Amino acid sequence: MHPSGGEAWKYFNNMHPQFSVESRNMHLGLCTNIFNPFGSCVVPYSCLLVILTVYNLLPKMCVRPEFMFLSTISYSVLTVRAGI
């Protein structure tokens, strides 16, 4: 199933009908990934990537790199996982 056809988007469209009627409005998704840039869990540095994904596209286009936008890279001296 395409992400924009999921239950969360259906609920959003029902709650905001004026937004869903306009075809130029975009459905966006935030994807996050935490990784250790040095490849060792002993080093206390980690990065949090935030990627913005456009869901108004065809399913095969949503996951292509040219339609994903890296919006934030957050570095932390402490491990990010400890605070989640």
Short mmCIF file of C-alpha atoms in Angstrom, two decimals:
data_model
loop_
_atom_site.label_atom_id
_atom_site.label_comp_id
_atom_site.label_asym_id
_atom_site.label_seq_id
_atom_site.Cartn_x
_atom_site.Cartn_y
_atom_site.Cartn_z
CA MET A 1 0.00 0.00 0.00
CA HIS A 2 1.17 3.52 -0.76
CA PRO A 3 1.88 5.55 2.43
CA SER A 4 -0.53 8.32 1.44
CA GLY A 5 -3.36 5.74 1.35
CA GLY A 6 -2.74 4.66 4.96
CA GLU A 7 -5.07 5.11 7.91
CA ALA A 8 -3.17 8.13 9.26
CA TRP A 9 -3.55 10.06 5.99
CA LYS A 10 -7.24 9.11 5.73
CA TYR A 11 -7.78 10.44 9.24
CA PHE A 12 -5.87 13.64 8.41
CA ASN A 13 -7.90 14.15 5.22
CA ASN A 14 -11.15 13.69 7.14
CA MET A 15 -10.06 16.18 9.81
CA HIS A 16 -8.82 18.76 7.26
CA PRO A 17 -11.01 18.47 4.13
CA GLN A 18 -9.96 21.87 2.73
CA PHE A 19 -6.33 20.72 2.71
CA SER A 20 -7.03 17.40 0.99
CA VAL A 21 -9.15 18.99 -1.78
CA GLU A 22 -6.25 21.11 -3.06
CA SER A 23 -4.05 18.90 -5.26
CA ARG A 24 -1.02 21.21 -4.92
CA ASN A 25 -0.70 20.53 -1.18
CA MET A 26 1.97 18.00 -0.36
CA HIS A 27 1.93 14.98 1.93
CA LEU A 28 5.31 14.76 3.61
CA GLY A 29 6.91 12.17 5.83
CA LEU A 30 9.83 12.46 8.22
CA CYS A 31 12.25 9.54 8.38
CA THR A 32 14.96 9.35 11.03
CA ASN A 33 18.04 7.19 11.44
CA ILE A 34 20.56 7.11 14.26
CA PHE A 35 24.06 5.85 13.54
CA ASN A 36 27.55 5.95 14.94
CA PRO A 37 29.88 7.55 12.34
CA PHE A 38 32.97 5.79 13.69
CA GLY A 39 31.48 2.27 13.55
CA SER A 40 32.14 1.51 17.19
CA CYS A 41 29.63 1.51 20.02
CA VAL A 42 32.44 2.41 22.43
CA VAL A 43 32.84 5.92 20.96
CA PRO A 44 30.21 8.24 22.51
CA TYR A 45 29.44 10.15 19.29
CA SER A 46 26.30 9.59 17.27
CA CYS A 47 24.39 11.28 14.43
CA LEU A 48 20.67 11.69 13.93
CA LEU A 49 19.64 12.06 10.28
CA VAL A 50 16.24 13.51 9.41
CA ILE A 51 15.05 12.87 5.85
CA LEU A 52 11.98 14.50 4.34
CA THR A 53 10.00 12.28 1.95
CA VAL A 54 7.28 13.42 -0.48
CA TYR A 55 4.28 11.03 -0.53
CA ASN A 56 2.35 12.71 -3.36
CA LEU A 57 4.42 10.79 -5.88
CA LEU A 58 3.94 7.34 -7.33
CA PRO A 59 4.94 4.52 -4.94
CA LYS A 60 8.10 3.65 -6.86
CA MET A 61 9.15 7.32 -6.91
CA CYS A 62 8.70 7.92 -3.14
CA VAL A 63 11.70 5.77 -2.25
CA ARG A 64 14.09 7.00 -4.91
CA PRO A 65 17.04 9.05 -3.59
CA GLU A 66 16.35 12.04 -5.84
CA PHE A 67 12.97 12.54 -4.11
CA MET A 68 14.28 12.25 -0.53
CA PHE A 69 15.69 15.39 1.04
CA LEU A 70 18.20 15.36 3.87
CA SER A 71 16.92 18.16 6.07
CA THR A 72 18.95 17.82 9.28
CA ILE A 73 22.09 16.18 10.59
CA SER A 74 22.35 16.43 14.35
CA TYR A 75 25.58 15.43 16.10
CA SER A 76 25.65 14.44 19.74
CA VAL A 77 28.52 13.75 22.13
CA LEU A 78 26.24 11.52 24.18
CA THR A 79 24.38 8.65 22.62
CA VAL A 80 21.03 9.68 21.21
CA ARG A 81 19.51 6.25 21.93
CA ALA A 82 19.91 6.78 25.68
CA GLY A 83 17.43 9.66 25.58
CA ILE A 84 14.78 7.89 23.52
#
